[in-house]
């Protein structure tokens, strides 16, 4: 069967940007075509360097992504960008504003930018973003960069999909350093303190370094330094031999970009030389497999189970005739 | 589980002034459940069409106050055709003389909305012309 998807994939592989855009739409729409396309593309993925950029709203993520892309373009590398913005929970719509900040990249055929809305699905950010990155990867972009606003679970999710995660901070936001939750520093592979032209930058850098130092020591002690990495169950790898660098940048003046790129390159070398890269890939794929299995098995079961049966069981739970664990046993053994 | 959303690119070609109107429209469309990609001021037809292609939008909304619509619109339609994007609907808002409306529609502009147009009408129009 030479489906329309197959021809889209072929066109994409021969450089059609329109086909590439269409494939990403299928993924966003969670359309059946997406499954077919990914099956055809999967063998070609795993080539690009993937970079996640996250941080609080307005810290300068889009400007930094633009500068990084320009830096890589000067080295004649191609760059695919996925910029994720939140869907309004009230209307289901979204204004996607990152492309506007990346307008300096317009007209460069070595850059492809796609704006995506979270569309509010649970865990959807990780899955659809990851799949969109895969399409860009298979299309042959050397670097695939994804920007997400750091809010709620987003930054943890982004860490699961990118090889190198950059956390963007900015000085002068008062006690924002205090507000950095435990988990967030752990997902950062590189920290960029952007807006280094602003007052208070040294304080921010110092505070971040102190927190990193503390976290590093704690982890080293708890693992007795023997474990290179560990799957914490959430799919994040905690490793003890990478010291997270803190780089100062001024995105609006193209300053510190080479340093940031160097930190990314160093992290990439570390990933490859330590074997962490392979391990991360495995953990990521295992998590994805489990997640997909879960949802497939659940929808399979729900299809086989009538609403009547489900409601009947629920009623039994309500009147304490049956306990939840036994109810599950009963339902899965049908 | 398919969840198709109408995607709209809002652009302001030409060199004239502010983008307040474009921003109001962007927010209105978002509130109507659409995904809006806002590209800002001083966009060339080439930039607009390339962005529309990458973003795979259903609609391009142009805000034009400068009177340059008779030059910009045909060029955008031509570029869309070159990129095999004929199914993308183009609408124009701004200061457009009545006598230009018919010629614009003839070259392939789907809708023209003058200064008095209500934003609800634009939402309604988009929902009508885009087949989700
Ligand atoms: N002073 C200064 N301003 C900057 C710097 N980098 C970015 N900005 C400004 O900060 C504002 C936000 O920049 P963006 O790149 O859009 O920030 P963002 O983090 O992508 O924002 P969201 O995507 O909305 O979360 C813009 O007005 C930029 O011009 C910098 O290094 N110094
Ligand atoms: Mg941004």
Coordinates of C-alpha atoms and ligand atoms in Angstrom, one line a residue:
Chain A
X1 CA 0.0 0.0 0.0
X2 CA 1.6 3.3 -1.0
X3 CA -0.5 5.5 1.2
X4 CA -0.5 9.3 1.2
X5 CA 1.5 9.1 4.4
X6 CA 4.2 7.1 2.7
X7 CA 4.5 9.6 -0.1
X8 CA 4.6 12.4 2.5
X9 CA 7.5 10.7 4.2
X10 CA 9.3 10.3 0.9
X11 CA 8.8 13.9 0.1
X12 CA 10.0 14.9 3.5
X13 CA 13.1 12.8 3.1
X14 CA 13.9 14.5 -0.1
X15 CA 13.7 17.9 1.5
X16 CA 10.1 19.0 1.2
X17 CA 9.4 21.5 4.0
X18 CA 5.8 21.3 3.3
X19 CA 5.7 17.5 3.8
X20 CA 7.7 18.0 7.0
X21 CA 5.1 20.5 8.3
X22 CA 2.2 18.2 7.4
X23 CA 3.8 15.3 9.2
X24 CA 4.2 17.4 12.3
X25 CA 0.5 18.4 12.1
X26 CA -0.5 14.7 12.0
X27 CA 1.5 14.3 15.2
X28 CA -0.1 17.3 16.9
X29 CA -3.5 16.1 15.9
X30 CA -2.7 12.6 17.2
X31 CA -4.0 11.4 13.9
X32 CA -3.7 7.8 12.7
X33 CA -1.3 9.0 10.0
X34 CA 1.2 9.9 12.7
X35 CA 1.6 6.3 13.8
X36 CA 2.2 5.2 10.2
X37 CA 4.7 8.0 9.6
X38 CA 6.7 7.4 12.7
X39 CA 6.9 3.7 11.9
X40 CA 8.5 4.6 8.6
X41 CA 10.8 7.2 10.1
X42 CA 11.9 5.7 13.3
X43 CA 15.0 3.9 12.0
X44 CA 16.4 7.3 10.9
X45 CA 16.1 9.0 14.2
X46 CA 18.8 9.3 16.9
X47 CA 21.1 11.3 14.7
X48 CA 20.5 14.9 15.8
X49 CA 21.8 16.6 18.9
X50 CA 18.7 17.4 20.9
X51 CA 18.6 20.4 23.2
X52 CA 15.8 21.4 25.5
X53 CA 15.5 25.0 26.7
X54 CA 13.3 25.8 29.6
X55 CA 12.9 28.4 32.3
X56 CA 10.4 30.9 33.7
X57 CA 8.4 33.1 31.4
X58 CA 10.3 36.0 29.9
X59 CA 13.8 34.9 30.9
X60 CA 14.9 35.1 27.2
X61 CA 14.5 31.5 26.0
X62 CA 13.4 32.4 22.5
X63 CA 16.2 35.0 22.1
X64 CA 18.7 32.4 23.3
X65 CA 17.4 29.8 21.0
X66 CA 17.7 32.3 18.1
X67 CA 21.3 33.0 19.0
X68 CA 22.2 29.4 19.4
X69 CA 20.7 28.6 16.0
X70 CA 22.6 31.5 14.5
X71 CA 25.8 30.1 16.1
X72 CA 25.2 26.6 14.6
X73 CA 24.3 28.1 11.2
X74 CA 27.7 29.8 11.1
X75 CA 29.2 26.4 11.4
X76 CA 27.0 25.3 8.6
X77 CA 24.8 23.1 10.7
X78 CA 21.1 22.9 10.2
X79 CA 18.7 23.6 13.0
X80 CA 15.1 22.4 13.6
X81 CA 13.2 24.2 16.4
X82 CA 10.0 23.2 18.2
X83 CA 8.6 26.0 20.4
X84 CA 5.9 25.0 22.8
X85 CA 3.5 27.4 24.4
X86 CA 0.6 26.6 26.7
X87 CA -3.0 26.1 25.5
X88 CA -5.5 28.2 27.4
X89 CA -7.4 25.9 29.7
X90 CA -10.5 28.0 29.3
X91 CA -10.8 28.3 25.6
X92 CA -8.6 25.6 24.1
X93 CA -6.9 28.2 22.0
X94 CA -3.4 29.6 22.2
X95 CA -1.3 32.5 21.1
X96 CA 2.1 31.1 20.0
X97 CA 4.5 34.0 20.4
X98 CA 8.0 32.4 20.2
X99 CA 8.3 32.6 16.4
X100 CA 7.9 36.4 16.7
X101 CA 11.0 36.5 18.9
X102 CA 12.8 34.2 16.5
X103 CA 12.1 36.4 13.5
X104 CA 15.8 37.0 12.8
X105 CA 16.0 33.5 11.6
X106 CA 13.4 34.1 8.9
X107 CA 14.5 33.4 5.4
X108 CA 17.2 30.9 6.3
X109 CA 16.5 27.6 4.6
X110 CA 18.7 25.8 7.1
X111 CA 16.3 26.5 9.9
X112 CA 12.8 25.2 10.4
X113 CA 10.6 26.5 13.2
X114 CA 7.4 24.9 14.4
X115 CA 5.2 26.4 17.1
X116 CA 3.2 23.9 19.1
X117 CA 0.5 24.3 21.7
X118 CA 0.4 22.0 24.7
X119 CA -3.3 21.2 23.9
X120 CA -3.7 20.3 27.5
X121 CA -3.4 16.6 27.3
X122 CA -1.8 14.8 30.2
X123 CA 1.7 13.8 29.4
X124 CA 1.0 15.1 25.9
X125 CA 3.8 17.6 26.0
X126 CA 6.3 14.9 26.2
X127 CA 4.8 12.6 23.7
X128 CA 3.8 14.9 20.9
X129 CA 6.9 17.1 21.4
X130 CA 9.2 14.1 21.3
X131 CA 7.5 12.8 18.2
X132 CA 7.8 16.2 16.4
X133 CA 11.5 16.2 17.3
X134 CA 11.8 12.8 15.9
X135 CA 10.4 14.0 12.6
X136 CA 13.0 16.9 12.5
X137 CA 15.7 14.4 13.5
X138 CA 14.7 12.1 10.7
X139 CA 14.6 15.0 8.3
X140 CA 18.3 15.4 8.8
X141 CA 18.6 18.5 11.0
X142 CA 21.9 18.5 12.8
X143 CA 20.5 20.2 15.9
X144 CA 16.9 19.9 17.2
X145 CA 16.1 22.5 19.8
X146 CA 12.9 22.6 21.8
X147 CA 11.7 25.5 23.9
X148 CA 9.1 25.2 26.7
X149 CA 8.0 27.5 29.4
X150 CA 9.1 26.2 32.7
X151 CA 5.8 25.8 34.6
X152 CA 4.5 22.8 36.5
X153 CA 5.6 19.6 35.0
X154 CA 6.9 21.0 31.8
X155 CA 10.6 21.2 32.7
X156 CA 10.6 17.7 33.9
X157 CA 9.0 16.6 30.8
X158 CA 11.5 18.4 28.6
X159 CA 14.3 16.8 30.4
X160 CA 12.9 13.5 29.3
X161 CA 13.0 14.3 25.6
X162 CA 16.2 16.2 25.1
X163 CA 19.8 15.1 25.5
X164 CA 21.0 18.3 26.9
X165 CA 18.6 20.5 29.0
X166 CA 19.4 24.2 29.4
X167 CA 17.7 26.0 32.3
X168 CA 17.4 29.7 31.6
X169 CA 17.5 32.0 34.6
X170 CA 17.6 35.8 34.7
X171 CA 18.7 38.2 37.5
X172 CA 16.6 40.8 39.2
X173 CA 13.6 38.7 39.7
X174 CA 13.8 39.1 43.5
X175 CA 13.8 35.9 45.4
X176 CA 13.4 33.7 42.3
X177 CA 16.3 31.6 43.3
X178 CA 14.6 30.7 46.5
X179 CA 11.6 29.7 44.5
X180 CA 13.5 27.2 42.4
X181 CA 12.1 23.9 43.6
X182 CA 14.2 21.0 44.4
X183 CA 13.6 19.0 41.1
X184 CA 14.3 21.9 38.8
X185 CA 18.0 22.1 39.3
X186 CA 18.3 18.4 38.9
X187 CA 16.9 18.4 35.4
X188 CA 19.4 21.1 34.2
X189 CA 22.5 20.0 32.4
X190 CA 23.6 23.5 31.8
X191 CA 22.3 26.7 33.4
X192 CA 22.3 30.0 31.4
X193 CA 22.0 33.1 33.4
X194 CA 20.6 35.3 30.7
X195 CA 20.2 39.1 30.8
X196 CA 23.6 39.4 32.3
X197 CA 23.5 43.1 31.4
X198 CA 21.1 43.5 34.3
X199 CA 22.1 44.3 37.9
X200 CA 22.3 41.4 40.4
X201 CA 23.7 38.9 37.9
X202 CA 26.6 38.0 40.2
X203 CA 24.2 37.3 43.1
X204 CA 22.2 35.0 40.9
X205 CA 25.2 33.2 39.6
X206 CA 26.6 32.7 43.2
X207 CA 23.2 31.5 44.5
X208 CA 22.9 29.0 41.7
X209 CA 26.4 27.7 42.1
X210 CA 25.9 27.2 45.8
X211 CA 22.7 25.3 45.3
X212 CA 24.3 23.1 42.6
X213 CA 27.2 22.4 44.9
X214 CA 24.9 21.4 47.7
X215 CA 22.9 19.1 45.4
X216 CA 26.0 17.6 44.0
X217 CA 27.5 16.7 47.3
X218 CA 24.2 15.3 48.6
X219 CA 23.9 13.0 45.6
X220 CA 27.5 11.9 45.8
X221 CA 27.1 10.9 49.4
X222 CA 23.9 9.1 49.0
X223 CA 25.2 7.0 46.1
X224 CA 28.7 6.5 47.7
X225 CA 30.0 7.7 44.3
X226 CA 29.6 4.2 42.8
X227 CA 26.6 4.7 40.7
X228 CA 27.1 6.5 37.4
X229 CA 23.4 6.9 36.9
X230 CA 20.1 5.8 38.2
X231 CA 16.6 5.6 36.9
X232 CA 14.6 7.5 39.5
X233 CA 11.4 6.0 38.1
X234 CA 10.4 9.2 36.4
X235 CA 12.9 8.5 33.7
X236 CA 15.3 11.3 34.7
X237 CA 18.9 10.2 35.0
X238 CA 20.7 11.4 38.1
X239 CA 24.4 11.3 37.4
X240 CA 27.2 12.3 39.7
X241 CA 30.0 13.1 37.4
X242 CA 28.7 16.0 35.5
X243 CA 29.2 19.4 37.1
X244 CA 26.5 21.6 35.8
X245 CA 28.1 24.8 34.4
X246 CA 26.6 28.2 34.9
X247 CA 27.1 30.4 31.8
X248 CA 26.3 34.1 31.6
X249 CA 24.6 35.3 28.5
X250 CA 23.2 38.5 27.0
X251 CA 21.0 37.1 24.2
X252 CA 20.0 40.6 23.0
X253 CA 23.7 41.4 22.4
X254 CA 24.8 38.0 21.2
X255 CA 27.1 37.7 24.2
X256 CA 28.2 34.5 25.9
X257 CA 26.7 32.4 23.1
X258 CA 30.0 30.7 22.2
X259 CA 30.4 29.8 25.9
X260 CA 26.9 28.4 26.0
X261 CA 27.5 26.4 22.9
X262 CA 30.8 25.1 24.4
X263 CA 28.9 24.0 27.5
X264 CA 26.5 22.1 25.4
X265 CA 29.3 20.5 23.4
X266 CA 31.1 19.5 26.7
X267 CA 27.9 18.0 28.0
X268 CA 27.4 16.0 24.8
X269 CA 31.0 14.7 25.0
X270 CA 30.3 13.7 28.6
X271 CA 27.1 11.9 27.6
X272 CA 28.9 9.9 24.9
X273 CA 32.2 9.2 26.8
X274 CA 30.5 8.1 30.0
X275 CA 28.0 5.9 28.3
X276 CA 25.2 8.0 29.8
X277 CA 23.8 8.8 26.3
X278 CA 23.1 5.1 25.6
X279 CA 21.7 4.7 29.0
X280 CA 19.4 7.8 28.8
X281 CA 18.2 6.6 25.4
X282 CA 17.3 3.2 26.9
X283 CA 15.5 4.7 29.9
X284 CA 13.6 7.1 27.7
X285 CA 12.5 4.3 25.4
X286 CA 11.6 2.0 28.2
X287 CA 9.4 4.7 29.7
X288 CA 7.8 5.4 26.4
X289 CA 7.2 1.8 25.9
X290 CA 5.6 1.4 29.3
X291 CA 3.5 4.5 28.8
X292 CA 2.2 3.3 25.4
X293 CA 1.6 -0.1 26.7
X294 CA -0.4 1.3 29.6
X295 CA -2.7 3.4 27.4
X296 CA -3.1 0.7 24.7
X297 CA -4.0 -2.0 27.3
X298 CA -6.3 0.4 29.1
X299 CA -8.2 1.4 25.9
X300 CA -8.3 -2.3 24.9
X301 CA -9.8 -3.2 28.2
X302 CA -12.3 -0.4 28.2
X303 CA -13.4 -1.4 24.7
X304 CA -14.1 -4.9 25.9
X305 CA -15.8 -3.9 29.1
X306 CA -19.3 -2.5 28.8
X307 CA -20.3 0.7 30.6
X308 CA -22.8 -1.4 32.5
X309 CA -20.2 -3.7 33.9
X310 CA -18.0 -0.7 34.9
X311 CA -20.9 1.0 36.6
X312 CA -21.9 -2.1 38.4
X313 CA -18.4 -2.5 39.8
X314 CA -18.3 1.1 40.8
X315 CA -21.6 0.7 42.6
X316 CA -20.2 -2.3 44.5
X317 CA -17.2 -0.1 45.5
X318 CA -19.5 2.7 46.7
X319 CA -21.5 0.4 49.0
X320 CA -18.3 -1.3 50.2
X321 CA -19.3 -4.6 48.8
X322 CA -16.0 -4.9 46.9
X323 CA -12.6 -3.3 47.4
X324 CA -10.8 -1.4 44.6
X325 CA -8.0 -3.9 44.3
X326 CA -10.3 -6.9 44.0
X327 CA -12.4 -4.9 41.5
X328 CA -9.4 -4.5 39.3
X329 CA -8.7 -8.3 39.5
X330 CA -12.3 -8.9 38.5
X331 CA -12.2 -6.5 35.6
X332 CA -8.9 -7.7 34.1
X333 CA -9.8 -11.3 34.3
X334 CA -13.0 -11.0 32.2
Chain B
X1 CA -8.0 10.4 19.4
X2 CA -7.8 13.2 16.9
X3 CA -7.8 16.8 18.1
X4 CA -7.6 19.0 15.2
X5 CA -7.4 22.8 15.8
X6 CA -7.7 25.7 13.4
X7 CA -4.3 27.3 13.1
X8 CA -4.0 30.9 12.0
X9 CA -1.0 33.0 11.1
X10 CA -1.4 36.7 11.9
X11 CA 1.0 38.9 10.0
X12 CA 1.5 42.5 9.4
X13 CA 3.2 43.1 6.1
X14 CA 4.4 46.5 4.9
X15 CA 6.1 49.2 6.8
X16 CA 3.3 51.0 8.5
X17 CA 2.9 51.7 12.2
X18 CA 1.6 49.7 15.0
X19 CA 0.2 46.2 15.4
X20 CA -2.5 46.8 18.0
X21 CA -5.3 45.6 15.7
X22 CA -3.3 42.5 14.8
X23 CA -2.9 41.7 18.5
X24 CA -6.6 42.2 19.3
X25 CA -7.4 39.8 16.5
X26 CA -4.9 37.3 17.7
X27 CA -6.5 37.2 21.2
X28 CA -10.0 37.0 19.8
X29 CA -9.1 34.0 17.7
X30 CA -7.4 32.4 20.7
X31 CA -10.5 32.9 22.7
X32 CA -12.5 31.2 20.0
X33 CA -10.3 28.1 20.5
X34 CA -7.9 28.6 17.6
X35 CA -4.1 28.4 17.7
X36 CA -2.6 31.7 16.6
X37 CA 0.9 32.2 15.4
X38 CA 1.8 35.9 15.7
X39 CA 4.6 37.0 13.5
X40 CA 4.7 40.8 14.1
X41 CA 5.5 43.8 12.1
X42 CA 7.2 44.4 8.7
X43 CA 6.9 40.9 7.3
X44 CA 7.6 40.4 3.6
X45 CA 5.4 38.2 1.5
X46 CA 8.2 35.7 1.4
X47 CA 8.5 35.6 5.2
X48 CA 4.8 35.2 5.6
X49 CA 4.4 32.4 3.2
X50 CA 7.4 30.5 4.5
X51 CA 6.1 30.8 8.1
X52 CA 2.6 29.6 6.9
X53 CA 4.3 26.6 5.3
X54 CA 6.3 25.7 8.4
X55 CA 3.4 26.2 10.7
X56 CA 1.0 24.4 8.4
X57 CA -1.7 26.9 9.1
X58 CA -5.3 26.9 7.7
X59 CA -5.6 30.7 7.5
X60 CA -3.3 33.7 7.0
X61 CA -4.7 36.9 8.5
X62 CA -3.1 40.0 7.1
X63 CA -3.4 43.3 8.8
X64 CA -2.8 46.1 6.3
X65 CA -3.2 49.8 7.0
X66 CA -0.8 51.2 4.6
X67 CA -2.9 50.9 1.4
X68 CA -0.3 48.5 0.0
X69 CA -2.8 45.7 -0.1
X70 CA -3.1 45.7 -3.9
X71 CA 0.6 45.1 -4.2
X72 CA 1.0 42.7 -1.3
X73 CA -2.0 40.5 -1.7
X74 CA -1.3 39.2 -5.2
X75 CA 2.3 38.5 -4.3
X76 CA 1.2 36.4 -1.3
X77 CA -1.3 34.5 -3.4
X78 CA 1.3 33.9 -6.0
X79 CA 3.8 32.6 -3.5
X80 CA 1.2 30.3 -1.9
X81 CA 0.5 28.8 -5.3
X82 CA 4.2 28.3 -5.9
X83 CA 4.5 26.4 -2.7
X84 CA 1.5 24.3 -3.4
X85 CA -0.4 26.0 -0.6
X86 CA -3.5 26.9 -2.5
X87 CA -5.8 25.5 0.2
X88 CA -4.6 28.1 2.8
X89 CA -7.3 30.8 3.1
X90 CA -6.1 34.4 3.2
X91 CA -8.1 37.1 4.9
X92 CA -7.3 40.8 5.1
X93 CA -8.3 43.3 7.7
X94 CA -7.5 47.0 7.7
X95 CA -8.3 50.0 5.7
X96 CA -9.5 48.6 2.4
X97 CA -11.6 50.8 0.0
X98 CA -14.9 49.1 -1.0
X99 CA -13.8 49.3 -4.7
X100 CA -10.9 47.0 -4.0
X101 CA -12.9 44.2 -2.3
X102 CA -14.0 42.6 -5.5
X103 CA -10.6 42.6 -7.2
X104 CA -9.1 41.1 -4.1
X105 CA -11.6 38.3 -4.0
X106 CA -11.0 37.7 -7.7
X107 CA -7.3 37.0 -7.1
X108 CA -8.1 34.6 -4.4
X109 CA -8.5 36.5 -1.1
X110 CA -11.2 34.7 0.9
X111 CA -12.4 37.5 3.0
X112 CA -11.9 41.2 3.5
X113 CA -12.8 42.9 6.8
X114 CA -12.9 46.7 7.0
X115 CA -12.4 48.9 10.1
X116 CA -16.1 48.5 11.1
X117 CA -16.1 44.7 11.1
X118 CA -16.9 42.9 14.3
X119 CA -14.4 40.4 15.5
X120 CA -17.1 37.8 15.9
X121 CA -17.7 38.1 12.2
X122 CA -14.1 37.2 11.5
X123 CA -14.3 34.2 13.9
X124 CA -17.5 33.1 12.2
X125 CA -16.0 33.4 8.8
X126 CA -12.9 31.4 9.6
X127 CA -15.0 28.6 11.2
X128 CA -17.1 28.6 8.0
X129 CA -14.3 28.4 5.4
X130 CA -12.0 26.0 7.2
X131 CA -13.1 22.4 7.1
X132 CA -11.8 20.7 10.2
Ligands
LIG1 N1 18.2 43.2 28.9 C1 18.1 42.0 28.3 N2 16.9 41.6 27.8 C2 16.8 40.4 27.1 C3 17.8 39.5 27.0 N3 17.4 38.4 26.4 C4 16.1 38.6 26.1 N4 15.7 39.9 26.6 C5 14.3 40.4 26.5 O1 13.5 39.7 27.3 C6 12.2 39.6 26.7 C7 11.7 38.2 26.6 O2 12.5 37.5 25.7 P1 12.0 36.1 25.1 O3 13.2 35.5 24.4 O4 10.8 36.2 24.4 O5 11.8 35.3 26.5 P2 11.1 33.8 26.6 O6 11.7 33.2 27.8 O7 11.2 33.1 25.4 O8 9.6 34.2 26.9 P3 8.4 33.2 26.9 O9 8.5 32.3 25.7 O10 7.2 34.2 26.8 O11 8.4 32.5 28.2 C8 12.3 40.3 25.3 O12 11.8 41.6 25.5 C9 13.8 40.3 25.1 O13 14.2 41.4 24.3 C10 19.1 39.9 27.6 O14 20.1 39.2 27.5 N5 19.2 41.2 28.2
LIG2 MG1 9.7 32.2 24.2

